[in-house]
Amino acid sequence: MPAADTYRYHGLIIQVAVPSPLRRLFDYLPPANLNVKEDPLVPGMRVRIPFGRRDVVGVVMNLAEGSELEASRLRPVKAILDSQPLFSQGLLNVLRWAARYYHHPAGEVLSAALPVRLRQGEALRQIEEYWQPADDLPAESVQQLQRAPKQLQLLQAVQTAGKLSAAQISALGISSAIRRQLEQKGLLQRIVLSVGAREPFESVAGEGSGDLELSKEQAAAVRAIKKHLNEYSCFLLDGVTGSGKTEVYMRIMAEVLATGKQCLVLIPEIGLTPQTIKRFAERFSCPIAALHSGLNDNERLDAWRAAHDGSAGILIGTRSAVFGNLANPGLIIVDEEHDASFKQQDGFRYSARDLAILRAHEENIPIILGSATPSLETLYNVQRGRYVHLRLRERAGAAVPSNMELIDVANQNLESGFHEAVILRIRKHLERGNQVLVFINRRGFAPLLHCLTCGWVAECEACIAQFTVHSKPGSLRCHHCGAREELPVACPSCASRQLSTVGVGTQQLEKLLSRQFTDFPVLRIDRDSTRSRKRFADMLQQVESGEPCLLLGTQMLAKGHHFPGITLVVVVDADSGLFSADFRGQEQMAQTIVQVAGRAGRAQHAGEVLVQSRHAGHETLQALAQLDYADFAKRLLRDRQTAGMPPFSHLAMLRCEARSTGKGLEFLQQAAERARDLSKVNQWQVDCLGPLPAPMEKRAGRFRCQLLLLANERADLQNLLSRLIAQLEQLRVPAGLRWSLDVDPQDMI
Ligand code: ADP
Ligand code: ZN
Ligand code: ZN
């Protein structure tokens, strides 16, 4: 905020977040007719303002006593759209912080936090007018109307119905003039009702506890959290799939709801909402509001309102639900906190998990992060004593743990994509009437070069990191140091010419499996086949029927669906995760495999997991084969520390997309020079890596390149980014070039 002595205009100024790519607030004069006593104006309300030649909707962020601009350049707000703020103080602080931390324009941050309808300026409450009989209607009044049959008709209709709207009156064939005459005689009165201003939900103590007897570990977790229901505290509920985490959530939710406070539950992106809502609805009688991608604009607005006015006890939703305003927040839960979908991958690139933690802090309420495979960031925060670690080591009820077996496919010609032994095992399970899940790891997939004969992988000797294959021009590049090599013609290790860069795709595998198993249905579940919600629902139903079938899919399958009929999980290729260009590759692969394994053998069936790899001896896989994620994660954390990568350092990525590689690299080269200069002058310790073409060099016809900024101290990185972004905004960029900043990037590809 500018200091008062730089003001050129003195007087009340409204600072507004305007949806625009500019990273600043805009100053406006109050509307001409503003009566501050009667129409309080506070941050968090929407205003309609002139912006350029258009009128737009913005959000009031601050009130100031003056502006750096001269009076002649200031324009007044056209209208104040709300009578109360749409965001609590705590939430508004989170949004302010997010705009600074992610270096994203405040106007776009505030827009992202609102449902489309509110963004467009629709009233929070729809106002409706009704007419009802006057309070003390004189008995003789009806007589008075004998000679005015239309008026009498209306009065009697209103008496019968209790109240009628203008539309209903008009439907009776009665004009508004008649209505006005009755009003003037004092026989009819107008009332204004705002639709959706519902009563707060009613809470019942003890409701929602269910009748299961908690396991010792569950009971201990519940006790630990219950001690902190009225203050900020962050809990990691670390329990294998099926260990009863949801049961623990529900016990705590019951406590919170009983005090009349609301619960915010965040879940990953994919189709889990109906299952979770159903479980909550069976347990709790309070209204539940849901925010997810399957809603239309009206439904979204409705859910948002229910949370905002406090009529819903529970707000459940995916990433953006973290911005849902709650009238009376009491608890936040982030289920599957490790899930990558909590990070927005374009536009305003926020982490919903991280903002949820900040929000709990701002609102001074507890937050529970739940996962069977916690992220390394979260485990590191546990190590540092910032989060409380609660563990559930055993599966609830009678469920049996799975076994994992590594299938060595080095020296195998996998034309069918599968080792013979794997095919046999699949057949065995199907013939016993069970279901099989075949999983393809696509996340973090970047083309790497390996030998189909001996399993050799092209690696940069300086970094011991795998090379990424770039096709134009054909070369190998190291994304750590920038080294470049020619593509070899033959394997340097065994001289075989069977070098391959491509993994097998889902559609290809679907064909292969359908040919192998003609007598069983093959259901492919990936982003393409599930674009239709109905098809996805049909497939899930087929799986739920329990009939033997083969389920083929990607990461989507690892998320929370319960598939009790599955007794065998096959991981087609562990190597793309093992040798990912993404430093999180191994973490993500481990999480996915453990999660997928957790889908198998729920309830009474014992589950088996087969993992194919050309590197079955690899330490990471060996550790994983024990299915002890905690031990495995410790190992990975040590590696990260040695490598100086997050969470032991802080990372930001400047990305650029352009019509030609040269243009993008040139822009990032300028950015890199500025970053290096700024760091030097200010003594900020920030490493500047690149620019380099992105591992996935071309996407949707555009060339992509990236510049990594890595710092041990977060403050150094943040200071640099503020200055650097301000400078980049001033640069002229060639037509068709787009750049963006990603703070704490999840996806490095
Ligand atoms: P998670 O969320 O960790 O995957 P859930 O809470 O969904 O685990 O529990 C898995 C299954 O075990 C559910 O069917 C649930 O009803 C059951 N369950 C949970 N806790 C208990 C318990 N204490 N006793 C018996 N069954 C339980
Ligand atoms: Zn070889
Ligand atoms: Zn290198």
PDB file of N, CA and C and ligand atoms in Angstrom, residues 212-215 218 240-247 279 396-397 562 602, ligand 1:
ATOM      1  N   LEU A 212     -19.811 -48.867  15.013  1.00  0.00           N
ATOM      2  CA  LEU A 212     -18.616 -49.704  14.962  1.00  0.00           C
ATOM      3  C   LEU A 212     -17.786 -49.464  16.221  1.00  0.00           C
ATOM      4  N   GLU A 213     -17.149 -50.516  16.691  1.00  0.00           N
ATOM      5  CA  GLU A 213     -16.221 -50.304  17.788  1.00  0.00           C
ATOM      6  C   GLU A 213     -14.869 -49.952  17.185  1.00  0.00           C
ATOM      7  N   LEU A 214     -14.328 -48.816  17.602  1.00  0.00           N
ATOM      8  CA  LEU A 214     -13.064 -48.373  17.001  1.00  0.00           C
ATOM      9  C   LEU A 214     -11.927 -49.304  17.398  1.00  0.00           C
ATOM     10  N   SER A 215     -10.983 -49.464  16.490  1.00  0.00           N
ATOM     11  CA  SER A 215      -9.762 -50.203  16.844  1.00  0.00           C
ATOM     12  C   SER A 215      -8.962 -49.339  17.811  1.00  0.00           C
ATOM     13  N   GLN A 218      -7.461 -46.406  15.953  1.00  0.00           N
ATOM     14  CA  GLN A 218      -8.488 -45.412  15.584  1.00  0.00           C
ATOM     15  C   GLN A 218      -8.885 -44.601  16.812  1.00  0.00           C
ATOM     16  N   VAL A 240      -2.973 -47.260   6.009  1.00  0.00           N
ATOM     17  CA  VAL A 240      -3.116 -47.982   4.746  1.00  0.00           C
ATOM     18  C   VAL A 240      -4.569 -47.939   4.299  1.00  0.00           C
ATOM     19  N   THR A 241      -4.778 -48.180   3.020  1.00  0.00           N
ATOM     20  CA  THR A 241      -6.130 -48.181   2.476  1.00  0.00           C
ATOM     21  C   THR A 241      -6.969 -49.206   3.227  1.00  0.00           C
ATOM     22  N   GLY A 242      -8.123 -48.788   3.637  1.00  0.00           N
ATOM     23  CA  GLY A 242      -8.994 -49.721   4.349  1.00  0.00           C
ATOM     24  C   GLY A 242      -8.714 -49.802   5.842  1.00  0.00           C
ATOM     25  N   SER A 243      -7.834 -48.934   6.353  1.00  0.00           N
ATOM     26  CA  SER A 243      -7.509 -48.994   7.776  1.00  0.00           C
ATOM     27  C   SER A 243      -8.526 -48.236   8.615  1.00  0.00           C
ATOM     28  N   GLY A 244      -9.467 -47.578   7.952  1.00  0.00           N
ATOM     29  CA  GLY A 244     -10.526 -46.914   8.714  1.00  0.00           C
ATOM     30  C   GLY A 244     -10.291 -45.430   8.937  1.00  0.00           C
ATOM     31  N   LYS A 245      -9.608 -44.777   7.997  1.00  0.00           N
ATOM     32  CA  LYS A 245      -9.395 -43.328   8.112  1.00  0.00           C
ATOM     33  C   LYS A 245     -10.728 -42.584   8.043  1.00  0.00           C
ATOM     34  N   THR A 246     -11.570 -42.988   7.079  1.00  0.00           N
ATOM     35  CA  THR A 246     -12.849 -42.295   6.915  1.00  0.00           C
ATOM     36  C   THR A 246     -13.680 -42.409   8.188  1.00  0.00           C
ATOM     37  N   GLU A 247     -13.575 -43.542   8.836  1.00  0.00           N
ATOM     38  CA  GLU A 247     -14.297 -43.722  10.096  1.00  0.00           C
ATOM     39  C   GLU A 247     -13.806 -42.700  11.131  1.00  0.00           C
ATOM     40  N   ARG A 279     -21.639 -41.953   1.974  1.00  0.00           N
ATOM     41  CA  ARG A 279     -21.253 -42.398   3.317  1.00  0.00           C
ATOM     42  C   ARG A 279     -21.589 -41.348   4.365  1.00  0.00           C
ATOM     43  N   ALA A 396      -8.911 -52.341   8.871  1.00  0.00           N
ATOM     44  CA  ALA A 396     -10.081 -52.528   9.725  1.00  0.00           C
ATOM     45  C   ALA A 396     -10.797 -53.815   9.334  1.00  0.00           C
ATOM     46  N   GLY A 397     -11.546 -54.359  10.263  1.00  0.00           N
ATOM     47  CA  GLY A 397     -12.341 -55.550   9.979  1.00  0.00           C
ATOM     48  C   GLY A 397     -11.464 -56.731   9.598  1.00  0.00           C
ATOM     49  N   HIS A 562     -13.469 -48.454  -4.388  1.00  0.00           N
ATOM     50  CA  HIS A 562     -13.363 -49.739  -3.707  1.00  0.00           C
ATOM     51  C   HIS A 562     -13.776 -50.812  -4.702  1.00  0.00           C
ATOM     52  N   ARG A 602      -9.725 -56.243  -0.849  1.00  0.00           N
ATOM     53  CA  ARG A 602     -10.489 -55.724   0.275  1.00  0.00           C
ATOM     54  C   ARG A 602     -11.377 -56.848   0.769  1.00  0.00           C
TER      55      ARG A 602
HETATM   56  P1  ADP B   1     -10.002 -45.857   4.664  1.00  0.00           P
HETATM   57  O1  ADP B   1     -10.720 -44.539   4.651  1.00  0.00           O
HETATM   58  O2  ADP B   1      -8.754 -45.822   5.493  1.00  0.00           O
HETATM   59  O3  ADP B   1      -9.783 -46.482   3.326  1.00  0.00           O
HETATM   60  P2  ADP B   1     -12.501 -46.796   5.748  1.00  0.00           P
HETATM   61  O4  ADP B   1     -12.795 -45.853   6.854  1.00  0.00           O
HETATM   62  O5  ADP B   1     -13.191 -46.606   4.457  1.00  0.00           O
HETATM   63  O6  ADP B   1     -10.924 -46.848   5.474  1.00  0.00           O
HETATM   64  O7  ADP B   1     -12.742 -48.252   6.283  1.00  0.00           O
HETATM   65  C1  ADP B   1     -12.655 -49.382   5.463  1.00  0.00           C
HETATM   66  C2  ADP B   1     -13.763 -50.350   5.814  1.00  0.00           C
HETATM   67  O8  ADP B   1     -13.597 -50.811   7.149  1.00  0.00           O
HETATM   68  C3  ADP B   1     -15.123 -49.719   5.766  1.00  0.00           C
HETATM   69  O9  ADP B   1     -16.018 -50.628   5.219  1.00  0.00           O
HETATM   70  C4  ADP B   1     -15.462 -49.411   7.202  1.00  0.00           C
HETATM   71  O10 ADP B   1     -16.847 -49.428   7.449  1.00  0.00           O
HETATM   72  C5  ADP B   1     -14.746 -50.531   7.931  1.00  0.00           C
HETATM   73  N1  ADP B   1     -14.305 -50.125   9.269  1.00  0.00           N
HETATM   74  C6  ADP B   1     -13.711 -48.974   9.614  1.00  0.00           C
HETATM   75  N2  ADP B   1     -13.435 -48.935  10.932  1.00  0.00           N
HETATM   76  C7  ADP B   1     -13.887 -50.103  11.437  1.00  0.00           C
HETATM   77  C8  ADP B   1     -13.903 -50.686  12.764  1.00  0.00           C
HETATM   78  N3  ADP B   1     -13.408 -50.028  13.824  1.00  0.00           N
HETATM   79  N4  ADP B   1     -14.440 -51.914  12.894  1.00  0.00           N
HETATM   80  C9  ADP B   1     -14.938 -52.578  11.825  1.00  0.00           C
HETATM   81  N5  ADP B   1     -14.960 -52.097  10.566  1.00  0.00           N
HETATM   82  C10 ADP B   1     -14.436 -50.875  10.364  1.00  0.00           C
END
